Amino acid sequence: KQEVTQIPAALSVPEGENLVLNCSFTDSAIYNLQWFRQDPGKGLTSLLLIQSSQREQTSGRLNASLDKSSGRSTLYIAASQPGDSATYLCAVRPVGGFKTIFGAGTRLFVKA
Amino acid sequence: DGGITQSPKYLFRKEGQNVTLSCEQNLNHDAMYWYRQDPGQGLRLIYYSQIVNDFQKGDIAEGYSVSREKKESFPLTVTSAQKNPTAFYLCASSMGGGPYEQYFGPGTRLTVT
């Protein structure tokens, strides 16, 4: 059974710091891994989608990597800003089904 | 603007009443999903639909029902049989299963007292 774990559960950093959020999954048979951002009381916004054949994706100050063999992904945020404060969720789509498995998220607070 | 709309944003109901949450998408996606989110937990899948007039139970379907009569619409009914209905409900869609990206609506917060 696929499980997704995100560490840490919460993180507080000063503005300008580079940071890494971690996501691990137990079964490497996945179509893709997706990173989302969620602001309080809002829906999920897709940040990056990494297909199983890819190693990383970049968008602006965000870079996500995928290592299927070790069941790990990292989301790197460069030069963090207070506007980056949100909960970040990772999710995997296992091969053979329609279900997507989500982690519980990392709540990020960037202090001005 | 293409996207997913959910209404209402907030919904309050008394125990014992059924309530229907709306989800509409204009992305021309075949697949649609309903998730439930509780504080400190990941999203849990309630129901999903791969195509019009077809839907399957997810991990926590008890006490919920859905219909998929139109491609763009996937309403969720929370019945009185759902023991703990107070939660944040999120609708999503994708082009299909497999490697496709999921897109989410803004959510509906349901409070049952």
JSON list of C-alpha atoms in Angstrom, two decimals:
[
{"chain": "A", "resi": 1, "resn": "LYS", "atom": "CA", "xyz": [0.00, 0.00, 0.00]},
{"chain": "A", "resi": 2, "resn": "GLN", "atom": "CA", "xyz": [1.41, 3.35, -1.07]},
{"chain": "A", "resi": 3, "resn": "GLU", "atom": "CA", "xyz": [2.11, 5.80, 1.74]},
{"chain": "A", "resi": 4, "resn": "VAL", "atom": "CA", "xyz": [3.41, 9.34, 1.49]},
{"chain": "A", "resi": 5, "resn": "THR", "atom": "CA", "xyz": [5.24, 11.07, 4.33]},
{"chain": "A", "resi": 6, "resn": "GLN", "atom": "CA", "xyz": [6.30, 14.69, 4.56]},
{"chain": "A", "resi": 7, "resn": "ILE", "atom": "CA", "xyz": [8.96, 15.94, 6.93]},
{"chain": "A", "resi": 8, "resn": "PRO", "atom": "CA", "xyz": [9.00, 18.30, 8.71]},
{"chain": "A", "resi": 9, "resn": "ALA", "atom": "CA", "xyz": [5.35, 18.86, 9.59]},
{"chain": "A", "resi": 10, "resn": "ALA", "atom": "CA", "xyz": [6.06, 22.55, 10.21]},
{"chain": "A", "resi": 11, "resn": "LEU", "atom": "CA", "xyz": [8.94, 24.87, 9.47]},
{"chain": "A", "resi": 12, "resn": "SER", "atom": "CA", "xyz": [9.69, 28.48, 10.36]},
{"chain": "A", "resi": 13, "resn": "VAL", "atom": "CA", "xyz": [12.50, 30.34, 8.59]},
{"chain": "A", "resi": 14, "resn": "PRO", "atom": "CA", "xyz": [13.66, 33.96, 8.24]},
{"chain": "A", "resi": 15, "resn": "GLU", "atom": "CA", "xyz": [13.05, 35.72, 4.96]},
{"chain": "A", "resi": 16, "resn": "GLY", "atom": "CA", "xyz": [15.74, 35.15, 2.34]},
{"chain": "A", "resi": 17, "resn": "GLU", "atom": "CA", "xyz": [16.69, 31.67, 3.47]},
{"chain": "A", "resi": 18, "resn": "ASN", "atom": "CA", "xyz": [16.90, 28.78, 1.01]},
{"chain": "A", "resi": 19, "resn": "LEU", "atom": "CA", "xyz": [14.94, 25.77, 2.24]},
{"chain": "A", "resi": 20, "resn": "VAL", "atom": "CA", "xyz": [14.14, 22.17, 1.39]},
{"chain": "A", "resi": 21, "resn": "LEU", "atom": "CA", "xyz": [10.90, 20.31, 1.98]},
{"chain": "A", "resi": 22, "resn": "ASN", "atom": "CA", "xyz": [11.00, 16.53, 1.95]},
{"chain": "A", "resi": 23, "resn": "CYS", "atom": "CA", "xyz": [8.55, 13.94, 0.67]},
{"chain": "A", "resi": 24, "resn": "SER", "atom": "CA", "xyz": [8.98, 10.18, 0.79]},
{"chain": "A", "resi": 25, "resn": "PHE", "atom": "CA", "xyz": [6.83, 7.42, -0.67]},
{"chain": "A", "resi": 26, "resn": "THR", "atom": "CA", "xyz": [6.88, 3.67, -0.15]},
{"chain": "A", "resi": 27, "resn": "ASP", "atom": "CA", "xyz": [6.23, 2.26, -3.64]},
{"chain": "A", "resi": 28, "resn": "SER", "atom": "CA", "xyz": [8.27, 3.40, -6.63]},
{"chain": "A", "resi": 29, "resn": "ALA", "atom": "CA", "xyz": [5.61, 2.31, -9.16]},
{"chain": "A", "resi": 30, "resn": "ILE", "atom": "CA", "xyz": [4.21, 5.77, -9.81]},
{"chain": "A", "resi": 31, "resn": "TYR", "atom": "CA", "xyz": [3.14, 7.73, -12.87]},
{"chain": "A", "resi": 32, "resn": "ASN", "atom": "CA", "xyz": [4.13, 11.06, -11.37]},
{"chain": "A", "resi": 33, "resn": "LEU", "atom": "CA", "xyz": [4.63, 13.16, -8.27]},
{"chain": "A", "resi": 34, "resn": "GLN", "atom": "CA", "xyz": [2.97, 16.53, -7.85]},
{"chain": "A", "resi": 35, "resn": "TRP", "atom": "CA", "xyz": [3.76, 19.36, -5.42]},
{"chain": "A", "resi": 36, "resn": "PHE", "atom": "CA", "xyz": [0.93, 21.62, -4.33]},
{"chain": "A", "resi": 37, "resn": "ARG", "atom": "CA", "xyz": [0.58, 24.79, -2.32]},
{"chain": "A", "resi": 38, "resn": "GLN", "atom": "CA", "xyz": [-2.42, 25.39, -0.06]},
{"chain": "A", "resi": 39, "resn": "ASP", "atom": "CA", "xyz": [-3.22, 28.69, 1.62]},
{"chain": "A", "resi": 40, "resn": "PRO", "atom": "CA", "xyz": [-5.49, 28.62, 4.71]},
{"chain": "A", "resi": 41, "resn": "GLY", "atom": "CA", "xyz": [-9.09, 27.87, 3.78]},
{"chain": "A", "resi": 42, "resn": "LYS", "atom": "CA", "xyz": [-8.27, 27.59, 0.07]},
{"chain": "A", "resi": 43, "resn": "GLY", "atom": "CA", "xyz": [-7.96, 24.87, -2.53]},
{"chain": "A", "resi": 44, "resn": "LEU", "atom": "CA", "xyz": [-4.72, 23.36, -3.77]},
{"chain": "A", "resi": 45, "resn": "THR", "atom": "CA", "xyz": [-2.58, 25.11, -6.35]},
{"chain": "A", "resi": 46, "resn": "SER", "atom": "CA", "xyz": [-0.33, 22.89, -8.44]},
{"chain": "A", "resi": 47, "resn": "LEU", "atom": "CA", "xyz": [3.30, 24.01, -8.29]},
{"chain": "A", "resi": 48, "resn": "LEU", "atom": "CA", "xyz": [5.26, 21.31, -10.10]},
{"chain": "A", "resi": 49, "resn": "LEU", "atom": "CA", "xyz": [4.51, 17.97, -11.71]},
{"chain": "A", "resi": 50, "resn": "ILE", "atom": "CA", "xyz": [7.34, 15.48, -12.18]},
{"chain": "A", "resi": 51, "resn": "GLN", "atom": "CA", "xyz": [6.66, 12.50, -14.43]},
{"chain": "A", "resi": 52, "resn": "SER", "atom": "CA", "xyz": [8.22, 9.19, -13.42]},
{"chain": "A", "resi": 53, "resn": "SER", "atom": "CA", "xyz": [10.78, 9.43, -16.22]},
{"chain": "A", "resi": 54, "resn": "GLN", "atom": "CA", "xyz": [11.97, 12.86, -15.08]},
{"chain": "A", "resi": 55, "resn": "ARG", "atom": "CA", "xyz": [14.49, 13.76, -12.39]},
{"chain": "A", "resi": 56, "resn": "GLU", "atom": "CA", "xyz": [13.48, 17.34, -11.70]},
{"chain": "A", "resi": 57, "resn": "GLN", "atom": "CA", "xyz": [11.29, 20.27, -12.63]},
{"chain": "A", "resi": 58, "resn": "THR", "atom": "CA", "xyz": [11.84, 23.97, -12.11]},
{"chain": "A", "resi": 59, "resn": "SER", "atom": "CA", "xyz": [9.51, 26.94, -11.94]},
{"chain": "A", "resi": 60, "resn": "GLY", "atom": "CA", "xyz": [10.93, 30.29, -10.90]},
{"chain": "A", "resi": 61, "resn": "ARG", "atom": "CA", "xyz": [12.39, 29.98, -7.39]},
{"chain": "A", "resi": 62, "resn": "LEU", "atom": "CA", "xyz": [11.07, 26.42, -7.02]},
{"chain": "A", "resi": 63, "resn": "ASN", "atom": "CA", "xyz": [12.90, 23.25, -7.94]},
{"chain": "A", "resi": 64, "resn": "ALA", "atom": "CA", "xyz": [11.55, 19.77, -7.32]},
{"chain": "A", "resi": 65, "resn": "SER", "atom": "CA", "xyz": [13.56, 16.59, -7.67]},
{"chain": "A", "resi": 66, "resn": "LEU", "atom": "CA", "xyz": [12.45, 12.99, -7.88]},
{"chain": "A", "resi": 67, "resn": "ASP", "atom": "CA", "xyz": [14.41, 9.88, -6.99]},
{"chain": "A", "resi": 68, "resn": "LYS", "atom": "CA", "xyz": [12.06, 6.97, -7.62]},
{"chain": "A", "resi": 69, "resn": "SER", "atom": "CA", "xyz": [14.49, 4.28, -6.59]},
{"chain": "A", "resi": 70, "resn": "SER", "atom": "CA", "xyz": [14.82, 5.70, -3.10]},
{"chain": "A", "resi": 71, "resn": "GLY", "atom": "CA", "xyz": [11.21, 6.88, -2.90]},
{"chain": "A", "resi": 72, "resn": "ARG", "atom": "CA", "xyz": [12.09, 10.52, -2.30]},
{"chain": "A", "resi": 73, "resn": "SER", "atom": "CA", "xyz": [11.31, 13.95, -3.61]},
{"chain": "A", "resi": 74, "resn": "THR", "atom": "CA", "xyz": [12.47, 17.34, -2.44]},
{"chain": "A", "resi": 75, "resn": "LEU", "atom": "CA", "xyz": [11.04, 20.78, -3.05]},
{"chain": "A", "resi": 76, "resn": "TYR", "atom": "CA", "xyz": [13.70, 23.47, -2.96]},
{"chain": "A", "resi": 77, "resn": "ILE", "atom": "CA", "xyz": [12.59, 27.06, -2.42]},
{"chain": "A", "resi": 78, "resn": "ALA", "atom": "CA", "xyz": [15.24, 29.69, -3.08]},
{"chain": "A", "resi": 79, "resn": "ALA", "atom": "CA", "xyz": [15.34, 33.07, -1.36]},
{"chain": "A", "resi": 80, "resn": "SER", "atom": "CA", "xyz": [12.15, 32.51, 0.62]},
{"chain": "A", "resi": 81, "resn": "GLN", "atom": "CA", "xyz": [9.64, 35.36, 1.02]},
{"chain": "A", "resi": 82, "resn": "PRO", "atom": "CA", "xyz": [6.79, 35.94, 3.48]},
{"chain": "A", "resi": 83, "resn": "GLY", "atom": "CA", "xyz": [4.40, 35.28, 0.58]},
{"chain": "A", "resi": 84, "resn": "ASP", "atom": "CA", "xyz": [5.70, 31.72, 0.45]},
{"chain": "A", "resi": 85, "resn": "SER", "atom": "CA", "xyz": [4.03, 31.03, 3.80]},
{"chain": "A", "resi": 86, "resn": "ALA", "atom": "CA", "xyz": [1.54, 28.22, 3.17]},
{"chain": "A", "resi": 87, "resn": "THR", "atom": "CA", "xyz": [1.15, 24.47, 3.48]},
{"chain": "A", "resi": 88, "resn": "TYR", "atom": "CA", "xyz": [2.99, 22.44, 0.86]},
{"chain": "A", "resi": 89, "resn": "LEU", "atom": "CA", "xyz": [1.67, 19.01, -0.06]},
{"chain": "A", "resi": 90, "resn": "CYS", "atom": "CA", "xyz": [3.17, 16.31, -2.20]},
{"chain": "A", "resi": 91, "resn": "ALA", "atom": "CA", "xyz": [1.14, 13.63, -3.90]},
{"chain": "A", "resi": 92, "resn": "VAL", "atom": "CA", "xyz": [1.92, 10.54, -5.96]},
{"chain": "A", "resi": 93, "resn": "ARG", "atom": "CA", "xyz": [-0.20, 8.83, -8.62]},
{"chain": "A", "resi": 94, "resn": "PRO", "atom": "CA", "xyz": [0.42, 5.07, -8.36]},
{"chain": "A", "resi": 95, "resn": "VAL", "atom": "CA", "xyz": [0.60, 3.06, -11.55]},
{"chain": "A", "resi": 96, "resn": "GLY", "atom": "CA", "xyz": [-2.57, 1.24, -12.48]},
{"chain": "A", "resi": 97, "resn": "GLY", "atom": "CA", "xyz": [-5.18, 3.39, -10.83]},
{"chain": "A", "resi": 98, "resn": "PHE", "atom": "CA", "xyz": [-6.98, 6.68, -10.62]},
{"chain": "A", "resi": 99, "resn": "LYS", "atom": "CA", "xyz": [-6.18, 7.33, -6.99]},
{"chain": "A", "resi": 100, "resn": "THR", "atom": "CA", "xyz": [-3.68, 9.94, -5.91]},
{"chain": "A", "resi": 101, "resn": "ILE", "atom": "CA", "xyz": [-2.03, 9.52, -2.51]},
{"chain": "A", "resi": 102, "resn": "PHE", "atom": "CA", "xyz": [-1.31, 12.70, -0.56]},
{"chain": "A", "resi": 103, "resn": "GLY", "atom": "CA", "xyz": [1.07, 13.48, 2.25]},
{"chain": "A", "resi": 104, "resn": "ALA", "atom": "CA", "xyz": [-0.17, 15.42, 5.27]},
{"chain": "A", "resi": 105, "resn": "GLY", "atom": "CA", "xyz": [1.82, 18.49, 4.23]},
{"chain": "A", "resi": 106, "resn": "THR", "atom": "CA", "xyz": [4.52, 20.77, 5.57]},
{"chain": "A", "resi": 107, "resn": "ARG", "atom": "CA", "xyz": [3.32, 24.06, 7.02]},
{"chain": "A", "resi": 108, "resn": "LEU", "atom": "CA", "xyz": [5.84, 26.76, 6.15]},
{"chain": "A", "resi": 109, "resn": "PHE", "atom": "CA", "xyz": [6.11, 30.16, 7.84]},
{"chain": "A", "resi": 110, "resn": "VAL", "atom": "CA", "xyz": [8.56, 32.71, 6.45]},
{"chain": "A", "resi": 111, "resn": "LYS", "atom": "CA", "xyz": [9.27, 35.55, 8.87]},
{"chain": "A", "resi": 112, "resn": "ALA", "atom": "CA", "xyz": [9.81, 39.07, 7.52]},
{"chain": "B", "resi": 1, "resn": "ASP", "atom": "CA", "xyz": [-10.98, 31.45, -17.68]},
{"chain": "B", "resi": 2, "resn": "GLY", "atom": "CA", "xyz": [-10.71, 27.68, -17.43]},
{"chain": "B", "resi": 3, "resn": "GLY", "atom": "CA", "xyz": [-11.06, 26.17, -14.02]},
{"chain": "B", "resi": 4, "resn": "ILE", "atom": "CA", "xyz": [-13.07, 24.41, -11.36]},
{"chain": "B", "resi": 5, "resn": "THR", "atom": "CA", "xyz": [-15.78, 26.11, -9.34]},
{"chain": "B", "resi": 6, "resn": "GLN", "atom": "CA", "xyz": [-17.26, 24.86, -6.11]},
{"chain": "B", "resi": 7, "resn": "SER", "atom": "CA", "xyz": [-20.26, 26.28, -4.36]},
{"chain": "B", "resi": 8, "resn": "PRO", "atom": "CA", "xyz": [-21.07, 27.34, -1.81]},
{"chain": "B", "resi": 9, "resn": "LYS", "atom": "CA", "xyz": [-17.81, 28.33, -0.10]},
{"chain": "B", "resi": 10, "resn": "TYR", "atom": "CA", "xyz": [-19.34, 27.80, 3.36]},
{"chain": "B", "resi": 11, "resn": "LEU", "atom": "CA", "xyz": [-22.27, 25.56, 4.21]},
{"chain": "B", "resi": 12, "resn": "PHE", "atom": "CA", "xyz": [-24.00, 25.06, 7.53]},
{"chain": "B", "resi": 13, "resn": "ARG", "atom": "CA", "xyz": [-26.46, 22.25, 8.19]},
{"chain": "B", "resi": 14, "resn": "LYS", "atom": "CA", "xyz": [-28.23, 20.60, 11.07]},
{"chain": "B", "resi": 15, "resn": "GLU", "atom": "CA", "xyz": [-27.55, 16.99, 11.90]},
{"chain": "B", "resi": 16, "resn": "GLY", "atom": "CA", "xyz": [-29.84, 14.61, 10.04]},
{"chain": "B", "resi": 17, "resn": "GLN", "atom": "CA", "xyz": [-30.10, 16.72, 6.89]},
{"chain": "B", "resi": 18, "resn": "ASN", "atom": "CA", "xyz": [-28.67, 15.76, 3.53]},
{"chain": "B", "resi": 19, "resn": "VAL", "atom": "CA", "xyz": [-26.66, 18.41, 1.74]},
{"chain": "B", "resi": 20, "resn": "THR", "atom": "CA", "xyz": [-25.32, 18.65, -1.82]},
{"chain": "B", "resi": 21, "resn": "LEU", "atom": "CA", "xyz": [-22.03, 20.28, -2.74]},
{"chain": "B", "resi": 22, "resn": "SER", "atom": "CA", "xyz": [-21.59, 21.56, -6.26]},
{"chain": "B", "resi": 23, "resn": "CYS", "atom": "CA", "xyz": [-18.53, 21.08, -8.48]},
{"chain": "B", "resi": 24, "resn": "GLU", "atom": "CA", "xyz": [-18.30, 22.33, -12.06]},
{"chain": "B", "resi": 25, "resn": "GLN", "atom": "CA", "xyz": [-15.31, 22.34, -14.43]},
{"chain": "B", "resi": 26, "resn": "ASN", "atom": "CA", "xyz": [-14.83, 23.87, -17.87]},
{"chain": "B", "resi": 27, "resn": "LEU", "atom": "CA", "xyz": [-11.47, 22.22, -18.56]},
{"chain": "B", "resi": 28, "resn": "ASN", "atom": "CA", "xyz": [-13.05, 19.49, -20.68]},
{"chain": "B", "resi": 29, "resn": "HIS", "atom": "CA", "xyz": [-11.58, 16.89, -18.32]},
{"chain": "B", "resi": 30, "resn": "ASP", "atom": "CA", "xyz": [-12.91, 13.36, -18.29]},
{"chain": "B", "resi": 31, "resn": "ALA", "atom": "CA", "xyz": [-11.97, 12.52, -14.71]},
{"chain": "B", "resi": 32, "resn": "MET", "atom": "CA", "xyz": [-13.32, 14.21, -11.60]},
{"chain": "B", "resi": 33, "resn": "TYR", "atom": "CA", "xyz": [-12.69, 13.58, -7.90]},
{"chain": "B", "resi": 34, "resn": "TRP", "atom": "CA", "xyz": [-14.00, 14.45, -4.47]},
{"chain": "B", "resi": 35, "resn": "TYR", "atom": "CA", "xyz": [-11.65, 14.65, -1.48]},
{"chain": "B", "resi": 36, "resn": "ARG", "atom": "CA", "xyz": [-12.18, 15.35, 2.16]},
{"chain": "B", "resi": 37, "resn": "GLN", "atom": "CA", "xyz": [-9.59, 17.24, 4.20]},
{"chain": "B", "resi": 38, "resn": "ASP", "atom": "CA", "xyz": [-9.46, 17.25, 7.99]},
{"chain": "B", "resi": 39, "resn": "PRO", "atom": "CA", "xyz": [-7.01, 19.30, 10.08]},
{"chain": "B", "resi": 40, "resn": "GLY", "atom": "CA", "xyz": [-3.53, 17.76, 10.17]},
{"chain": "B", "resi": 41, "resn": "GLN", "atom": "CA", "xyz": [-4.42, 15.00, 7.74]},
{"chain": "B", "resi": 42, "resn": "GLY", "atom": "CA", "xyz": [-3.76, 14.42, 4.08]},
{"chain": "B", "resi": 43, "resn": "LEU", "atom": "CA", "xyz": [-6.57, 14.47, 1.56]},
{"chain": "B", "resi": 44, "resn": "ARG", "atom": "CA", "xyz": [-8.74, 11.38, 1.48]},
{"chain": "B", "resi": 45, "resn": "LEU", "atom": "CA", "xyz": [-10.56, 10.27, -1.65]},
{"chain": "B", "resi": 46, "resn": "ILE", "atom": "CA", "xyz": [-14.35, 9.97, -1.36]},
{"chain": "B", "resi": 47, "resn": "TYR", "atom": "CA", "xyz": [-15.43, 9.21, -4.94]},
{"chain": "B", "resi": 48, "resn": "TYR", "atom": "CA", "xyz": [-14.03, 9.53, -8.41]},
{"chain": "B", "resi": 49, "resn": "SER", "atom": "CA", "xyz": [-15.43, 9.42, -11.91]},
{"chain": "B", "resi": 50, "resn": "GLN", "atom": "CA", "xyz": [-13.46, 8.46, -14.99]},
{"chain": "B", "resi": 51, "resn": "ILE", "atom": "CA", "xyz": [-16.19, 9.32, -17.45]},
{"chain": "B", "resi": 52, "resn": "VAL", "atom": "CA", "xyz": [-19.79, 10.49, -17.67]},
{"chain": "B", "resi": 53, "resn": "ASN", "atom": "CA", "xyz": [-22.35, 8.13, -16.08]},
{"chain": "B", "resi": 54, "resn": "ASP", "atom": "CA", "xyz": [-19.63, 6.19, -14.28]},
{"chain": "B", "resi": 55, "resn": "PHE", "atom": "CA", "xyz": [-18.12, 6.61, -10.81]},
{"chain": "B", "resi": 56, "resn": "GLN", "atom": "CA", "xyz": [-16.27, 4.53, -8.23]},
{"chain": "B", "resi": 57, "resn": "LYS", "atom": "CA", "xyz": [-15.96, 4.61, -4.47]},
{"chain": "B", "resi": 58, "resn": "GLY", "atom": "CA", "xyz": [-12.78, 5.92, -2.98]},
{"chain": "B", "resi": 59, "resn": "ASP", "atom": "CA", "xyz": [-11.38, 5.17, 0.45]},
{"chain": "B", "resi": 60, "resn": "ILE", "atom": "CA", "xyz": [-14.09, 6.82, 2.54]},
{"chain": "B", "resi": 61, "resn": "ALA", "atom": "CA", "xyz": [-17.32, 6.62, 0.48]},
{"chain": "B", "resi": 62, "resn": "GLU", "atom": "CA", "xyz": [-19.65, 5.60, 3.32]},
{"chain": "B", "resi": 63, "resn": "GLY", "atom": "CA", "xyz": [-22.29, 8.26, 3.94]},
{"chain": "B", "resi": 64, "resn": "TYR", "atom": "CA", "xyz": [-21.67, 10.02, 0.62]},
{"chain": "B", "resi": 65, "resn": "SER", "atom": "CA", "xyz": [-23.21, 9.76, -2.85]},
{"chain": "B", "resi": 66, "resn": "VAL", "atom": "CA", "xyz": [-22.40, 11.28, -6.23]},
{"chain": "B", "resi": 67, "resn": "SER", "atom": "CA", "xyz": [-23.72, 11.52, -9.77]},
{"chain": "B", "resi": 68, "resn": "ARG", "atom": "CA", "xyz": [-22.04, 12.26, -13.07]},
{"chain": "B", "resi": 69, "resn": "GLU", "atom": "CA", "xyz": [-24.75, 13.06, -15.61]},
{"chain": "B", "resi": 70, "resn": "LYS", "atom": "CA", "xyz": [-22.72, 15.71, -17.41]},
{"chain": "B", "resi": 71, "resn": "LYS", "atom": "CA", "xyz": [-19.01, 15.86, -18.17]},
{"chain": "B", "resi": 72, "resn": "GLU", "atom": "CA", "xyz": [-18.61, 19.22, -16.49]},
{"chain": "B", "resi": 73, "resn": "SER", "atom": "CA", "xyz": [-20.51, 18.49, -13.28]},
{"chain": "B", "resi": 74, "resn": "PHE", "atom": "CA", "xyz": [-19.86, 16.12, -10.36]},
{"chain": "B", "resi": 75, "resn": "PRO", "atom": "CA", "xyz": [-22.07, 16.96, -7.34]},
{"chain": "B", "resi": 76, "resn": "LEU", "atom": "CA", "xyz": [-21.47, 15.35, -3.97]},
{"chain": "B", "resi": 77, "resn": "THR", "atom": "CA", "xyz": [-24.28, 14.63, -1.51]},
{"chain": "B", "resi": 78, "resn": "VAL", "atom": "CA", "xyz": [-23.37, 14.27, 2.15]},
{"chain": "B", "resi": 79, "resn": "THR", "atom": "CA", "xyz": [-26.10, 12.15, 3.68]},
{"chain": "B", "resi": 80, "resn": "SER", "atom": "CA", "xyz": [-27.29, 11.88, 7.24]},
{"chain": "B", "resi": 81, "resn": "ALA", "atom": "CA", "xyz": [-25.49, 8.52, 7.40]},
{"chain": "B", "resi": 82, "resn": "GLN", "atom": "CA", "xyz": [-22.09, 10.24, 7.38]},
{"chain": "B", "resi": 83, "resn": "LYS", "atom": "CA", "xyz": [-21.04, 10.23, 11.03]},
{"chain": "B", "resi": 84, "resn": "ASN", "atom": "CA", "xyz": [-18.56, 13.11, 11.01]},
{"chain": "B", "resi": 85, "resn": "PRO", "atom": "CA", "xyz": [-19.46, 15.32, 8.04]},
{"chain": "B", "resi": 86, "resn": "THR", "atom": "CA", "xyz": [-17.86, 18.55, 9.27]},
{"chain": "B", "resi": 87, "resn": "ALA", "atom": "CA", "xyz": [-14.79, 19.00, 7.04]},
{"chain": "B", "resi": 88, "resn": "PHE", "atom": "CA", "xyz": [-13.30, 20.84, 4.09]},
{"chain": "B", "resi": 89, "resn": "TYR", "atom": "CA", "xyz": [-14.35, 19.28, 0.77]},
{"chain": "B", "resi": 90, "resn": "LEU", "atom": "CA", "xyz": [-12.26, 19.62, -2.35]},
{"chain": "B", "resi": 91, "resn": "CYS", "atom": "CA", "xyz": [-13.20, 18.77, -5.91]},
{"chain": "B", "resi": 92, "resn": "ALA", "atom": "CA", "xyz": [-10.55, 18.06, -8.54]},
{"chain": "B", "resi": 93, "resn": "SER", "atom": "CA", "xyz": [-10.32, 17.06, -12.17]},
{"chain": "B", "resi": 94, "resn": "SER", "atom": "CA", "xyz": [-7.76, 15.70, -14.62]},
{"chain": "B", "resi": 95, "resn": "MET", "atom": "CA", "xyz": [-7.69, 14.72, -18.27]},
{"chain": "B", "resi": 96, "resn": "GLY", "atom": "CA", "xyz": [-7.77, 11.11, -17.19]},
{"chain": "B", "resi": 97, "resn": "GLY", "atom": "CA", "xyz": [-6.04, 8.63, -14.96]},
{"chain": "B", "resi": 98, "resn": "GLY", "atom": "CA", "xyz": [-2.38, 7.84, -15.33]},
{"chain": "B", "resi": 99, "resn": "PRO", "atom": "CA", "xyz": [0.19, 10.62, -15.71]},
{"chain": "B", "resi": 100, "resn": "TYR", "atom": "CA", "xyz": [-2.15, 13.59, -15.89]},
{"chain": "B", "resi": 101, "resn": "GLU", "atom": "CA", "xyz": [-1.96, 16.60, -13.62]},
{"chain": "B", "resi": 102, "resn": "GLN", "atom": "CA", "xyz": [-4.79, 17.21, -11.14]},
{"chain": "B", "resi": 103, "resn": "TYR", "atom": "CA", "xyz": [-6.42, 20.59, -10.77]},
{"chain": "B", "resi": 104, "resn": "PHE", "atom": "CA", "xyz": [-8.38, 21.62, -7.72]},
{"chain": "B", "resi": 105, "resn": "GLY", "atom": "CA", "xyz": [-11.33, 23.84, -6.95]},
{"chain": "B", "resi": 106, "resn": "PRO", "atom": "CA", "xyz": [-11.42, 26.37, -4.08]},
{"chain": "B", "resi": 107, "resn": "GLY", "atom": "CA", "xyz": [-13.22, 24.02, -1.69]},
{"chain": "B", "resi": 108, "resn": "THR", "atom": "CA", "xyz": [-16.39, 24.03, 0.40]},
{"chain": "B", "resi": 109, "resn": "ARG", "atom": "CA", "xyz": [-16.27, 24.12, 4.17]},
{"chain": "B", "resi": 110, "resn": "LEU", "atom": "CA", "xyz": [-19.19, 22.16, 5.58]},
{"chain": "B", "resi": 111, "resn": "THR", "atom": "CA", "xyz": [-20.19, 22.54, 9.21]},
{"chain": "B", "resi": 112, "resn": "VAL", "atom": "CA", "xyz": [-22.85, 20.26, 10.67]},
{"chain": "B", "resi": 113, "resn": "THR", "atom": "CA", "xyz": [-24.19, 20.95, 14.14]}
]
